[in-house]
Coordinates of C-alpha atoms in Angstrom, one line a residue:
X20 CA 14.9 24.0 18.6
X21 CA 14.7 20.9 20.9
X22 CA 17.0 20.9 23.9
X23 CA 18.8 17.7 25.1
X24 CA 18.1 17.5 28.8
X25 CA 19.8 14.2 29.5
X26 CA 22.5 12.2 27.7
X27 CA 24.1 8.8 28.4
X28 CA 26.6 6.7 26.5
X29 CA 25.7 3.0 26.5
X30 CA 27.1 -0.2 25.0
X31 CA 30.8 0.7 25.3
X32 CA 30.1 4.2 23.9
X33 CA 28.6 3.0 20.6
X34 CA 25.0 3.7 21.6
X35 CA 23.8 7.0 22.9
X36 CA 20.6 7.9 24.8
X37 CA 19.1 11.4 24.5
X38 CA 16.2 12.7 26.5
X39 CA 14.8 15.6 24.5
X40 CA 12.5 18.4 25.5
X41 CA 9.5 18.0 23.1
X42 CA 6.3 18.4 25.1
X43 CA 3.8 18.4 22.2
X44 CA 5.2 15.1 20.9
X45 CA 5.4 13.6 24.4
X46 CA 1.7 14.4 24.9
X47 CA 0.6 12.4 21.8
X48 CA 3.2 9.7 21.4
X49 CA 2.4 6.0 21.9
X50 CA 4.5 2.8 22.0
X51 CA 5.8 1.8 18.6
X52 CA 5.8 5.3 17.1
X53 CA 8.9 7.2 15.9
X54 CA 10.3 10.6 15.4
X55 CA 12.5 12.1 12.8
X56 CA 15.5 14.1 14.0
X57 CA 17.7 16.6 12.3
X58 CA 20.8 18.0 14.0
X59 CA 21.2 21.2 12.0
X60 CA 20.4 22.9 8.7
X61 CA 22.7 20.7 6.7
X62 CA 21.9 17.6 8.7
X63 CA 20.3 14.4 7.4
X64 CA 16.8 13.4 8.6
X65 CA 17.1 10.3 10.8
X66 CA 14.1 8.3 12.0
X67 CA 14.3 6.8 15.5
X68 CA 11.6 5.0 17.4
X69 CA 11.0 6.5 20.8
X70 CA 12.3 4.4 23.7
X71 CA 10.3 6.3 26.3
X72 CA 8.2 9.4 26.8
X73 CA 7.4 11.5 29.9
X74 CA 4.3 13.6 29.6
X75 CA 4.8 15.4 32.9
X76 CA 8.4 16.4 32.0
X77 CA 7.4 16.9 28.3
X78 CA 10.3 14.8 27.1
X79 CA 10.9 12.0 24.6
X80 CA 13.8 9.6 24.8
X81 CA 15.6 8.2 21.8
X82 CA 18.5 5.6 21.7
X83 CA 20.6 5.2 18.7
X84 CA 23.8 3.4 17.5
X85 CA 26.6 5.4 15.9
X86 CA 26.9 4.0 12.4
X87 CA 27.4 6.9 10.1
X88 CA 28.0 10.6 9.7
X89 CA 24.6 11.8 11.0
X90 CA 24.6 9.6 14.1
X91 CA 28.2 10.6 14.8
X92 CA 27.0 14.2 14.6
X93 CA 24.2 13.4 17.0
X94 CA 26.8 11.9 19.4
X95 CA 28.7 15.2 19.4
X96 CA 25.6 17.0 20.9
X97 CA 25.8 17.4 24.7
X98 CA 23.3 18.3 27.4
X99 CA 22.1 21.8 26.7
X100 CA 22.6 21.5 23.0
X101 CA 19.7 21.4 20.6
X102 CA 18.4 19.4 17.7
X103 CA 17.1 21.7 15.0
X104 CA 14.1 19.5 14.2
X105 CA 12.2 16.7 16.0
X106 CA 9.1 15.7 14.0
X107 CA 6.5 13.3 15.3
X108 CA 4.9 11.2 16.5
X109 CA 4.9 9.3 13.3
X110 CA 3.8 5.8 12.2
X111 CA 1.2 3.6 13.6
X112 CA 1.3 2.8 17.4
X113 CA 1.6 -0.8 18.6
X114 CA -1.8 -2.4 19.1
X115 CA -1.6 -3.4 22.8
X116 CA -4.2 -5.7 24.3
X117 CA -4.5 -8.5 26.9
X118 CA -3.8 -11.8 25.1
X119 CA -2.3 -14.1 27.7
X120 CA 1.3 -15.3 27.3
X121 CA 3.5 -12.9 25.3
X122 CA 7.2 -13.1 24.5
X123 CA 9.1 -9.9 23.6
X124 CA 12.4 -10.5 21.8
X125 CA 15.0 -7.8 21.3
X126 CA 18.5 -7.5 19.8
X127 CA 20.9 -4.7 19.8
X128 CA 19.3 -1.2 19.8
X129 CA 16.0 -2.9 19.0
X130 CA 15.7 -3.4 22.7
X131 CA 15.1 0.4 23.0
X132 CA 12.1 0.0 20.7
X133 CA 10.9 -3.1 22.5
X134 CA 11.0 -1.6 26.0
X135 CA 7.8 0.6 25.9
X136 CA 5.9 -2.2 24.1
X137 CA 7.0 -4.8 26.7
X138 CA 6.0 -2.5 29.5
X139 CA 2.6 -1.7 28.0
X140 CA 1.8 -5.4 27.4
X141 CA 2.6 -6.1 31.1
X142 CA 0.5 -3.2 32.3
X143 CA -2.5 -4.7 30.5
X144 CA -2.2 -7.9 32.4
X145 CA -0.3 -10.2 30.0
X146 CA 2.2 -12.7 31.3
X147 CA 5.4 -11.3 29.6
X148 CA 8.6 -13.1 29.0
X149 CA 11.4 -11.0 27.6
X150 CA 14.6 -12.1 25.7
X151 CA 17.3 -9.6 24.9
X152 CA 20.6 -10.3 23.1
X153 CA 23.8 -8.7 21.9
X154 CA 27.1 -9.8 20.4
X155 CA 28.8 -9.4 23.8
X156 CA 28.0 -8.2 27.3
X157 CA 29.4 -4.7 26.7
X158 CA 26.8 -4.1 24.0
X159 CA 23.7 -5.0 26.0
X160 CA 21.4 -2.1 26.8
X161 CA 18.4 -1.6 29.1
X162 CA 18.7 -4.8 31.0
X163 CA 17.3 -3.4 34.3
X164 CA 14.4 -1.7 32.5
X165 CA 13.5 -4.8 30.6
X166 CA 13.6 -6.8 33.8
X167 CA 11.1 -4.4 35.4
X168 CA 8.9 -4.4 32.3
X169 CA 8.5 -8.2 32.2
X170 CA 7.8 -11.2 34.4
X171 CA 10.9 -13.1 33.4
X172 CA 14.0 -11.8 31.6
X173 CA 16.5 -13.9 29.6
X174 CA 19.8 -12.4 28.4
X175 CA 21.8 -13.8 25.6
X176 CA 25.2 -13.0 24.2
X177 CA 26.7 -14.5 21.0
X178 CA 30.1 -14.9 22.6
X179 CA 28.9 -16.3 26.0
X180 CA 30.3 -13.4 27.9
X181 CA 27.0 -13.0 29.8
X182 CA 23.8 -14.9 30.2
X183 CA 22.9 -17.6 27.7
X184 CA 25.7 -18.4 25.3
X185 CA 23.9 -18.3 22.0
X186 CA 21.1 -16.6 20.1
X187 CA 17.8 -15.2 21.3
X188 CA 16.1 -17.9 19.1
X189 CA 17.6 -20.6 21.3
X190 CA 15.7 -19.3 24.3
X191 CA 12.6 -18.5 22.3
X192 CA 12.4 -22.1 21.1
X193 CA 12.6 -23.3 24.7
X194 CA 9.7 -21.0 25.7
X195 CA 7.6 -22.0 22.7
X196 CA 8.1 -25.7 23.6
X197 CA 7.2 -25.0 27.3
X198 CA 4.2 -22.6 27.0
X199 CA 1.2 -21.8 24.9
X200 CA 2.3 -18.5 23.5
X201 CA -0.3 -16.0 22.2
X202 CA 2.0 -13.4 20.7
X203 CA 5.7 -12.8 19.9
X204 CA 7.1 -9.3 19.4
X205 CA 10.6 -9.4 17.7
X206 CA 12.6 -6.2 17.2
X207 CA 16.2 -6.0 16.2
X208 CA 18.6 -6.5 13.3
X209 CA 17.0 -7.9 10.1
X210 CA 18.6 -11.3 10.4
X211 CA 17.4 -11.7 14.0
X212 CA 13.8 -10.8 13.1
X213 CA 13.9 -13.1 10.0
X214 CA 14.9 -16.1 12.1
X215 CA 12.5 -15.3 14.9
X216 CA 9.6 -15.3 12.4
X217 CA 10.9 -18.5 10.8
X218 CA 10.8 -20.2 14.2
X219 CA 7.4 -18.9 15.3
X220 CA 5.9 -19.9 12.0
X221 CA 6.7 -23.5 12.9
X222 CA 4.6 -23.0 16.1
X223 CA 1.8 -21.0 14.4
X224 CA 2.3 -18.0 16.8
X225 CA 1.4 -14.5 15.7
X226 CA 4.6 -12.4 15.4
X227 CA 5.0 -8.6 15.1
X228 CA 8.2 -7.0 13.9
X229 CA 9.3 -3.4 13.6
X230 CA 11.0 -2.5 10.3
X231 CA 13.9 -0.1 10.1
X232 CA 13.5 0.7 6.4
X233 CA 15.5 3.6 4.9
X234 CA 13.3 6.7 5.2
X235 CA 13.3 10.3 4.0
X236 CA 10.1 12.3 4.7
X237 CA 8.3 9.9 7.0
X238 CA 4.8 10.8 5.7
X239 CA 4.4 8.4 2.8
X240 CA 5.2 10.9 0.1
X241 CA 8.6 9.7 -1.1
X242 CA 8.2 5.9 -1.2
X243 CA 11.7 5.4 0.0
X244 CA 10.7 3.2 2.9
X245 CA 8.7 0.7 0.8
X246 CA 8.7 -2.9 2.0
X247 CA 7.0 -6.0 0.7
X248 CA 4.4 -7.5 3.1
X249 CA 2.2 -10.3 2.0
X250 CA 3.2 -9.7 -1.6
X251 CA 2.1 -6.1 -1.5
X252 CA 4.1 -2.9 -1.3
X253 CA 3.6 -1.1 2.0
X254 CA 5.3 2.0 3.4
X255 CA 7.0 1.5 6.7
X256 CA 6.5 5.2 7.7
X257 CA 2.7 5.3 7.5
X258 CA 1.6 1.7 7.3
X259 CA 4.1 0.6 9.9
X260 CA 6.7 0.5 11.3
X261 CA 5.2 -2.8 12.7
X262 CA 4.0 -5.6 10.5
X263 CA 3.0 -9.2 10.6
X264 CA 6.5 -10.8 10.6
X265 CA 5.3 -13.9 8.7
X266 CA 4.4 -11.7 5.8
X267 CA 7.6 -9.6 5.5
X268 CA 10.1 -10.2 2.7
X269 CA 13.2 -9.8 4.9
X270 CA 15.6 -10.6 2.0
X271 CA 14.3 -7.6 0.0
X272 CA 14.5 -5.4 3.1
X273 CA 18.1 -6.4 3.8
X274 CA 19.0 -5.7 0.2
X275 CA 17.5 -2.2 0.3
X276 CA 19.2 -1.4 3.6
X277 CA 22.6 -2.3 2.1
X278 CA 22.1 0.0 -0.9
X279 CA 24.0 2.9 0.6
X280 CA 26.4 1.2 3.0
X281 CA 29.5 2.3 1.0
X282 CA 28.4 5.9 0.9
X283 CA 27.5 5.8 4.6
X284 CA 31.0 4.5 5.4
X285 CA 32.8 7.1 3.3
X286 CA 30.7 9.9 4.8
X287 CA 31.5 8.7 8.3
X288 CA 35.2 8.4 7.6
X289 CA 35.3 11.9 6.0
X290 CA 33.4 13.4 9.0
X291 CA 35.7 11.7 11.5
X292 CA 38.8 12.9 9.7
X293 CA 37.5 16.5 9.5
X294 CA 36.7 16.4 13.2
X295 CA 40.2 15.2 14.0
X296 CA 41.7 18.0 11.9
X297 CA 39.5 20.6 13.6
X298 CA 40.7 19.4 17.1
X299 CA 44.3 19.5 16.1
X300 CA 44.1 23.0 14.6

């Protein structure tokens, strides 16, 4: 059992941060790796990349968006409650090195994944520019942490309610025109990563992305998280989750992610209805 020591609702309540007591995982985890969480015996296994770790406290931090039954169940857990299982660290860590000028681009909850990578690149002596975006101001997360983890921070909102009115790629293009960029790290929704890599390809800049493929066991056994990279089948859980963005088939990834959208919606609606009936009883 893994106790929740700290909890915070973010992005207008649609995104939740949990700091979880998991000392063995915290000791070994590195930026870019993920854990698989399970709320209870009947719960679904949900992979989440760690947003932070604290070896001294023995904790790992995950940030997730409530989109289906399982994440709604996660949201119901409060400080003092426990996850039945937290498995990890899983996946390959981000290869961090001093390169020079680096741009870290994050969208939505992808900013949570991006944060430890951005911080690590800065600590190694890179000049780091960060760009974070969301549909509207209320959905932005970790602005202060990203500001501290980078040398310059640009904020974008689709509706213009805060920061740059437009997409993260608008600001990225300006930076690519201005500076000689050695690496771009783009993490967020599939469409965002797709267009980031299309843009950086025009400038011949190496680009890393983190793929949120559907996953079951997380150890390469089931093949559920397979993605096409450079024309070859790779497993996001053991070969990734990070890959060369210019080699990823984003259209195939998007299609596979949409495969269970209807089932996810129905399960969420049923769970919400049952919770409402339980509260009224």
